[in-house]
Coordinates of C-alpha atoms in Angstrom, one line a residue:
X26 CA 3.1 4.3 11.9
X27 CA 6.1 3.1 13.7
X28 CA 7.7 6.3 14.2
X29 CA 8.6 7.0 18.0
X30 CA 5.8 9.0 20.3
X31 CA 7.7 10.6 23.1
X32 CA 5.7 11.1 26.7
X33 CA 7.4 14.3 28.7
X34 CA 8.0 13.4 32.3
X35 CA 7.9 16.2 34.8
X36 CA 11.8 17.1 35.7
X37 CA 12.2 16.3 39.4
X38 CA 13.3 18.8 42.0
X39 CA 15.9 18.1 44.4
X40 CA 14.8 19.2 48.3
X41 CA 18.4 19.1 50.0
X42 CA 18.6 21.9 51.7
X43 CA 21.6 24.0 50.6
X44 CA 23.2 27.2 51.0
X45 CA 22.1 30.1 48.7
X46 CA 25.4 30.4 47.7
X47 CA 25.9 26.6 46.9
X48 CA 21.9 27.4 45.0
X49 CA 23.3 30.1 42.9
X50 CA 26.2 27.3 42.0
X51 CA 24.4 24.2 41.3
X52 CA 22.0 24.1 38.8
X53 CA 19.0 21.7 39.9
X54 CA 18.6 18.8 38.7
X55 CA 16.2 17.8 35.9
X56 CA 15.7 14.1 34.7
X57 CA 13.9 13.4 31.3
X58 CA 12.1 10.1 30.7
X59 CA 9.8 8.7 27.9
X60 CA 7.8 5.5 26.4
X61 CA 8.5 5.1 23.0
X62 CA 5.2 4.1 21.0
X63 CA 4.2 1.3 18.3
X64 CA 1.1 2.6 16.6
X65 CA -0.8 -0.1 14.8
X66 CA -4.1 0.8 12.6
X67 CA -6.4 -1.8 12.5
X68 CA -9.3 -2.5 10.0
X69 CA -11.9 -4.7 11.4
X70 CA -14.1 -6.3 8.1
X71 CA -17.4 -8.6 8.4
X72 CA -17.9 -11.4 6.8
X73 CA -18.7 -9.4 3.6
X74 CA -16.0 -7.7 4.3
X75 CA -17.7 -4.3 5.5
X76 CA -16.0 -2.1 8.3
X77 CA -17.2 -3.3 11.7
X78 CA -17.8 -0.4 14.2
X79 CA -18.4 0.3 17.9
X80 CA -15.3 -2.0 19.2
X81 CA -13.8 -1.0 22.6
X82 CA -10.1 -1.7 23.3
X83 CA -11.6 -5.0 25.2
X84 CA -12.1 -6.7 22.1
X85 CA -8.1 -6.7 20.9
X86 CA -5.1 -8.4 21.5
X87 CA -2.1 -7.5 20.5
X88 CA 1.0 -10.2 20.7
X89 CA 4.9 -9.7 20.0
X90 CA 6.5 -12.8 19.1
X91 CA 3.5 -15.0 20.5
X92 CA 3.4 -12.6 24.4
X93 CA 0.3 -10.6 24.8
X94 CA 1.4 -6.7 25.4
X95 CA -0.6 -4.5 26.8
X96 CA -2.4 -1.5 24.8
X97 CA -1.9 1.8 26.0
X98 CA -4.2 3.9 23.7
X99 CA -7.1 3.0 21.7
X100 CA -9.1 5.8 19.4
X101 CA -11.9 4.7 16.8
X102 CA -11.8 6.6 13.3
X103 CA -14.6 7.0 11.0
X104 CA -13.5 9.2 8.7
X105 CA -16.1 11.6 6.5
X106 CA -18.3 10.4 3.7
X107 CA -17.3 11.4 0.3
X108 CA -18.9 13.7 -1.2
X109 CA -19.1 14.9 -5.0
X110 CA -17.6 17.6 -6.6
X111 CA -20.0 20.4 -7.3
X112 CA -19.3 21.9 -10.9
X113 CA -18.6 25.1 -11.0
X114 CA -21.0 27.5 -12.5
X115 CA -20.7 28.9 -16.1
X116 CA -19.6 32.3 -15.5
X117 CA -16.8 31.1 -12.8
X118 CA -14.4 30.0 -15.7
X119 CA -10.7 28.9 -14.3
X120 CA -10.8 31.3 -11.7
X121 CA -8.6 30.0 -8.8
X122 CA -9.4 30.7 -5.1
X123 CA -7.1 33.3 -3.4
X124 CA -7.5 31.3 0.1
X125 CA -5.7 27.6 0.2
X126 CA -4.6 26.1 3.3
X127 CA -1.5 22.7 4.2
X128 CA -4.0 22.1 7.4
X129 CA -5.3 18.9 7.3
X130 CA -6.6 16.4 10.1
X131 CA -4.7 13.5 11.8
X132 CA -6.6 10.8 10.5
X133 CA -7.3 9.3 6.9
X134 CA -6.1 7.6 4.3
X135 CA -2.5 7.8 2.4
X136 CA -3.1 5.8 -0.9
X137 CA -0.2 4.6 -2.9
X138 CA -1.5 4.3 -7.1
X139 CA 0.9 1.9 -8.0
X140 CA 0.8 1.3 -12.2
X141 CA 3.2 -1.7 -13.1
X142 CA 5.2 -2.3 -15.6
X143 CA 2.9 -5.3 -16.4
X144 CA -0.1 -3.8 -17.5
X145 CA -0.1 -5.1 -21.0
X146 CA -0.6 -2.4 -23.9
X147 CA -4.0 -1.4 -25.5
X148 CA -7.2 -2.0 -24.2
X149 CA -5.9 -2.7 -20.7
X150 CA -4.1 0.4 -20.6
X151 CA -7.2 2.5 -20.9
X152 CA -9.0 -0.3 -18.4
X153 CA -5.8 0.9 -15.9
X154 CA -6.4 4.4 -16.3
X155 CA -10.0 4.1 -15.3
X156 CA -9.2 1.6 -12.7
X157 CA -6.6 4.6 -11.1
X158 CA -9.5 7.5 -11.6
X159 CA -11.9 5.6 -10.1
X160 CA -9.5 5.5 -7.0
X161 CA -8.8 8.9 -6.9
X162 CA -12.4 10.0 -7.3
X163 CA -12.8 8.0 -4.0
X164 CA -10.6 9.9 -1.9
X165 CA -12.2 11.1 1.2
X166 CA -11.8 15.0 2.0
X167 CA -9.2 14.1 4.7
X168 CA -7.3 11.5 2.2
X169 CA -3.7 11.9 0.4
X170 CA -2.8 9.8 -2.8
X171 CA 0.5 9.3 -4.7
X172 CA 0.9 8.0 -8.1
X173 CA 3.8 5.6 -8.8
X174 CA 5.1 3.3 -11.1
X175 CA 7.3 0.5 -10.7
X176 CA 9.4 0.9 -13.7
X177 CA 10.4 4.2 -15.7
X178 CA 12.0 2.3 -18.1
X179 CA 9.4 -0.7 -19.6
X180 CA 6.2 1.4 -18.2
X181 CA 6.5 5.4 -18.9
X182 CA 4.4 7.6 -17.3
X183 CA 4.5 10.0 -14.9
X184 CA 4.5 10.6 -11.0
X185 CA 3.0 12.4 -8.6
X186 CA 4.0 13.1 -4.9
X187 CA 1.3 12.8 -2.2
X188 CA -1.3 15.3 -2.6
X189 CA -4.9 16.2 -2.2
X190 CA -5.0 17.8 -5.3
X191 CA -7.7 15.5 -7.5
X192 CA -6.5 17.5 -10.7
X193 CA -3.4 17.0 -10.1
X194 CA -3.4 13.2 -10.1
X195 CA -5.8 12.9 -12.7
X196 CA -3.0 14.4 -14.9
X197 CA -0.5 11.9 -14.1
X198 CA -2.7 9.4 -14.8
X199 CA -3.5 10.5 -18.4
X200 CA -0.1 11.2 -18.8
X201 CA 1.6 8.7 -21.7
X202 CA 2.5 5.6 -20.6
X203 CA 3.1 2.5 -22.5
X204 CA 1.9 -0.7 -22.0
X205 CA 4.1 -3.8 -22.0
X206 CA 4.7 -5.5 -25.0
X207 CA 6.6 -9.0 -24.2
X208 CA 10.2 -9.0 -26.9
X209 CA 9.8 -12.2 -29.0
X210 CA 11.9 -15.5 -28.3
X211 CA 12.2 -18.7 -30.6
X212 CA 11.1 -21.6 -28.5
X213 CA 10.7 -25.0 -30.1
X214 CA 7.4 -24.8 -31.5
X215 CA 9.1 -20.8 -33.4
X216 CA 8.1 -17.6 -32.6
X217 CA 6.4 -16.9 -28.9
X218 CA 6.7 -14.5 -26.1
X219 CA 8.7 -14.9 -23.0
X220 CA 6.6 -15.4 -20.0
X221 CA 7.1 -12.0 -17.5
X222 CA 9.7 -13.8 -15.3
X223 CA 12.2 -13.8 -17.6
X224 CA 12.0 -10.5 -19.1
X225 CA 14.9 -8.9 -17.8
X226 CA 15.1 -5.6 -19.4
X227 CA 17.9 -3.1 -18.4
X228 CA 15.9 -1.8 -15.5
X229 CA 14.2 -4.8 -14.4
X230 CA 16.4 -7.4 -14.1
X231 CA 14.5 -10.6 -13.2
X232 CA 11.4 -9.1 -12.4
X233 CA 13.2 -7.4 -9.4
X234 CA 12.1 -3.9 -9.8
X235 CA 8.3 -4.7 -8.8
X236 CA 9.4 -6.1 -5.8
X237 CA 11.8 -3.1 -4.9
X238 CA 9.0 -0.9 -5.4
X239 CA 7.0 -2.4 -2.8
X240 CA 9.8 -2.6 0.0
X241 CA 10.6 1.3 -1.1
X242 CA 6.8 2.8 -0.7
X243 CA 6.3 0.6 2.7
X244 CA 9.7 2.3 3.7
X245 CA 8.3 5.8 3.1
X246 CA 4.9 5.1 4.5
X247 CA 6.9 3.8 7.8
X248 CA 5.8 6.2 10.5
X249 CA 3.2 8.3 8.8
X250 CA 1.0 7.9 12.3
X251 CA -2.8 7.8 12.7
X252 CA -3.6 7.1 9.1
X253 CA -4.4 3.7 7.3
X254 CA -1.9 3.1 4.4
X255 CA -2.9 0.9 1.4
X256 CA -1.5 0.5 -2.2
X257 CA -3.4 0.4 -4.9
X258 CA -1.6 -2.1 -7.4
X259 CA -3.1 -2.1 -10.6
X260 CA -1.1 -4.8 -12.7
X261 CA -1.1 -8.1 -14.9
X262 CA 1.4 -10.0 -13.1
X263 CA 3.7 -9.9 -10.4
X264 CA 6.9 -11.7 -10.7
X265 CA 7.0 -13.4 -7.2
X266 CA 9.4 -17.0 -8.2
X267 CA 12.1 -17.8 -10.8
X268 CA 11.7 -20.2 -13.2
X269 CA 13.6 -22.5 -11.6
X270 CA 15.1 -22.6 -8.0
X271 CA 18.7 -23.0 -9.2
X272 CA 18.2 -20.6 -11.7
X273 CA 19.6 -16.8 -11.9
X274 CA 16.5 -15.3 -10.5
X275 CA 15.1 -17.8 -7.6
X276 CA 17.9 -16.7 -5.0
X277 CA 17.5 -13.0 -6.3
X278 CA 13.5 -13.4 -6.3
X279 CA 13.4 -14.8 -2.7
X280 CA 15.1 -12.2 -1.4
X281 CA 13.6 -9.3 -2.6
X282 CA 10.2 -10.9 -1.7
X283 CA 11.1 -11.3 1.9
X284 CA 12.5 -7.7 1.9
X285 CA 8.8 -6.3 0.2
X286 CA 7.2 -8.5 2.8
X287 CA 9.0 -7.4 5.8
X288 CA 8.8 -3.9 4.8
X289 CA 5.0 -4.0 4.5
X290 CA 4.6 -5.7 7.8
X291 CA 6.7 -3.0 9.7
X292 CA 4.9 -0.3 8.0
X293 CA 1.2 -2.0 8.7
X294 CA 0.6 -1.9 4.7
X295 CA -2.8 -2.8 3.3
X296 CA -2.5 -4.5 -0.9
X297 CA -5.6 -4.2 -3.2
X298 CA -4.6 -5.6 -7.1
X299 CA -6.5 -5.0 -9.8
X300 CA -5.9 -6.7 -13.0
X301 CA -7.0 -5.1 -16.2
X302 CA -7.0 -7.5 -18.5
X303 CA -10.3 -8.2 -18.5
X304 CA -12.4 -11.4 -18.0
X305 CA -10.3 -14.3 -19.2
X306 CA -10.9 -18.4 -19.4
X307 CA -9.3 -21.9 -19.3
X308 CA -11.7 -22.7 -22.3
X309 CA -10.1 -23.9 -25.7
X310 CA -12.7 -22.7 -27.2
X311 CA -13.8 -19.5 -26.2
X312 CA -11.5 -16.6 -28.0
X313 CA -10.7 -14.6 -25.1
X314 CA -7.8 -17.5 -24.7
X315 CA -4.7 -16.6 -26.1
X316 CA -2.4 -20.1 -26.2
X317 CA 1.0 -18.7 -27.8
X318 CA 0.5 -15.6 -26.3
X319 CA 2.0 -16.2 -22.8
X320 CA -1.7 -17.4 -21.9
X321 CA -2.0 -21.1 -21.3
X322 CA -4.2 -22.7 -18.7
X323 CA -1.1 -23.4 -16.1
X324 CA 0.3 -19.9 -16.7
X325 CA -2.7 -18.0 -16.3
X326 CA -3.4 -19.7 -12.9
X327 CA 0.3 -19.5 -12.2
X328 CA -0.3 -15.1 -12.8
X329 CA -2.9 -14.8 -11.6
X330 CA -2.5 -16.7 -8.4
X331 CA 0.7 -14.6 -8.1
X332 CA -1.4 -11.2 -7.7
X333 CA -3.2 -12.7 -4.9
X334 CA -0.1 -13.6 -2.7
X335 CA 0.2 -9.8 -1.2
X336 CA -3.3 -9.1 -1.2
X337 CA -3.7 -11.9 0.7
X338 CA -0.5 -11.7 3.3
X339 CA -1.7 -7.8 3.9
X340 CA -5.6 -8.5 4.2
X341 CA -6.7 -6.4 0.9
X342 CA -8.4 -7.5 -2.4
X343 CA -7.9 -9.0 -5.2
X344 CA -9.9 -8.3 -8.1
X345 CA -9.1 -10.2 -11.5
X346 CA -11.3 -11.7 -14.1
X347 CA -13.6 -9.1 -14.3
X348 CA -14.3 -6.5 -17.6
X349 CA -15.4 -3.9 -14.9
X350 CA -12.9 -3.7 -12.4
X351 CA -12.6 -0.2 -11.8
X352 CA -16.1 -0.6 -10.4
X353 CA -14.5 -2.5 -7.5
X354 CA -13.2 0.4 -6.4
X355 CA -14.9 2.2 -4.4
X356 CA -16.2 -0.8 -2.2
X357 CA -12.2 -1.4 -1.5
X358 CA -12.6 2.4 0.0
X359 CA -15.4 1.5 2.2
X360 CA -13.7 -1.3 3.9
X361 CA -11.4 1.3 6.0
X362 CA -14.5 4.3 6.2
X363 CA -13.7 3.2 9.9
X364 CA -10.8 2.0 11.9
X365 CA -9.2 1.7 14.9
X366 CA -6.0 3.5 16.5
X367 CA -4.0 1.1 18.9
X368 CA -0.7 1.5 20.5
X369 CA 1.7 -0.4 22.6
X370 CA 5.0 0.4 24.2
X371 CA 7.7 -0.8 22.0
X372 CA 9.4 -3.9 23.6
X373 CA 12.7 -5.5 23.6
X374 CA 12.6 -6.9 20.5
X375 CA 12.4 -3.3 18.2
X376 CA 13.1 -4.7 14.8
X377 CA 10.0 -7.2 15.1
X378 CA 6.8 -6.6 14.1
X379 CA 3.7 -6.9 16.7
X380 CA 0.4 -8.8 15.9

C-alpha cells in the first residue's frame, strides 16, 4: 500500500541558441522529477457495519500528525459478487484445462489465514478448519489468500503462499496440525495447566512468536497497492501482557506489541479473530466451565478481551462465544465488497503513518 508511485515529468529542452557544432557536443539537457505516493484503502461500514457506497472524495479527510493533507486521487472499488463453483459434470473426471493465465485485476482482496498456536486440540481444531474453509470459499474471483501459522513448532500444519487456487488452500488447511495441549505445572492447590502467557516453549518464548507473526505478514503486505489487506486470525488467545510488569515477559511483550502494531498501521492492515472454542460461560454451574482448566471467570475475560485488542485497533471483528463461528464468515467478506482508493503525497514526516 505504501510502496512509492512515481509521476514522469516531461524532460525540458534547453532553447539557447548554439552552434551545430557546440549541438553535436552537448547533449541536451533532460531533468526528471516525481511525487512519491501514500495509498490508503478505506472501508467505510454503517452502523450494522455494512459497506457504505456512492462517497466522493468530498466526504474524507486525511491528517498526518493532526495537519489535513490534501488527496490527490480517489477511485471507488466494488469488487465482483461471488459466485459458486459449478461441479463439474460426470464424464469430465480430473481433466485439467490446457489454458491458465497469472493476469489478474488491480483491485481485491489479499487475505492472510492466520491458524495460531492457541487453538486448543479436539473439537476446536475441526471448528478452526471450518472457520478457515469458510473463508476461503468466500474469496471473490479477483481475491488472493495465504495460509499461515504462527508457530511450526507448538501448532504443525502446513502453509501456503498467496494464491487463487481454492484447492490448493483447502489442502493446507486439512493438512495435520495439532492442537495445543497446555504442559502440566504443580501450583498449590496440585496439578493444573499454565495459563498461555507463560508457556514458553522453544519457539515461543513468552508468547512472542504470535506477535512476531503479526509485525512479519503486515511487513510483507506493505505496498501491495490497490487491494484491501485483512488477516484472518483464527485463535484462542493472544498473549498481549506478561504476568507481571517486572517480570521476564512484560518488557519483551510490550515491545513486540508496539512492533505488530506499528507494522499494521503502516501497512493499512484490517484484524478479524475468530475463536473456536465454542460458546463458553462465567456460570458455576453450567458444564461448559472448566475451573482448573486454565478457565476461570477472570481468565476467561482476561483471553478473551485479549482477542479483541487488534480487532478493535484495526477496525475488524471479533467473533467469540459462539458454537457457529465459521458462519460469521462470510458477513466479515461483505464489509469490504466495496472500498475506496485514496492517495496523498508523502510528506516530511515518511516513517509516520497518515489518518
Amino acid at each position: 500500500m505504501r510502496s512509492p508511485v512515481w509521476l514522469a515529468v516531461a524532460a525540458l529542452m534547453a532553447t539557447v541558441a548554439v552552434s551545430p557544432a557546440t549541438r553535436a557536443q552537448q547533449p541536451s539537457p533532460a531533468f526528471h522529477g516525481g511525487v512519491d505516493l501514500v495509498e490508503i484503502d478505506a472501508v467505510v461500514l454503517d452502523s450494522h457495519r455494512q459497506p457504505v457506497a456512492g462517497l466522493s472524495v468530498r466526504d474524507f479527510v486525511v491528517t498526518e500528525d493532526g495537519d489535513p493533507r490534501p488527496i490527490v486521487a480517489f477511485t471507488p472499488v466494488t469488487l465482483p459478487a461471488v459466485t459458486p463453483a459449478t461441479p463439474a459434470p460426470p464424464w469430465a473426471g480430473d481433466v485439467i484445462g490446457d489454458v491458465a493465465t497469472n493476469a489478474r485485476a488491480d483491485e481485491g482482496r489479499l487475505v492472510v489465514i492466520m491458524m495460531d498456536r492457541s487453538i486448543p486440540v479436539g473439537p476446536a481444531t475441526l471448528t478452526a478448519r471450518a472457520i478457515a474453509t469458510a473463508a476461503v470459499d468466500a474469496l471473490g474471483p479477483e481475491d488472493l489468500a495465504a495460509i499461515v501459522h504462527s508457530s511450526g513448532f507448538a501448532n504443525e500444519g502446513v502453509s501456503q503462499d498467496f494464491t487463487a487456487d481454492k484447492a490448493r488452500l483447502g489442502a493446507a488447511i486439512a493438512a495435520p496440525m495439532t492442537g495445543l495441549v497446555a504442559p502440566p505445572t504443580v501450583g498449590d492447590t496440585g496439578l493444573m495447566n499454565t495459563p498461555p502467557e507463560m508457556m514458553r516453549t522453544g519457539d515461543c518464548m513468552c508468547g512472542l512468536c504470535v506477535l512476531d507473526a503479526f509485525a512479519n505478514i503486515a511487513s510483507a503486505l506493505d505496498g501491495a497497492d490497490r487491494r484491501h489487506k485483512m488477516v484472518i486470525f483464527i485463535a484462542s488467545d493472544v498473549v498481549l501482557q506478561g504476568p507481571a510488569s517486572s517480570g521476564p515477559c512484560g518488557g519483551l511483550l510490550r515491545e513486540a506489541r508496539e512492533r505488530a502494531m506499528r507494522a499494521l498501521d503502516r501497512a493499512n492492515v484490517t484484524v478479524h479473530a475468530i475463536d473456536p472454542s465454542g460458546l463458553e460461560t462465567l456460570s458455576k454451574d453450567a458444564s461448559s466451565f472448566r475451573l482448573g482448566d486454565r478457565q476461570t471467570p477472570a481468565m476467561l475475560l482476561r483471553r478473551q478481551g485479549n482477542l479483541g485488542v487488534l480487532p478493535d485497533y484495526t477496525g475488524g471483528r471479533l467473533v467469540a462465544n459462539t458454537n457457529t463461528p465459521a458462519e460469521f464468515v462470510a458477513a466479515i467478506f461483505a464489509e469490504s465488497q466495496s472500498y475506496y482508493l485514496l492517495a496523498i503525497e508523502r510528506g516530511a514526516t515518511h516513517g509516520r503513518d497518515p489518518r
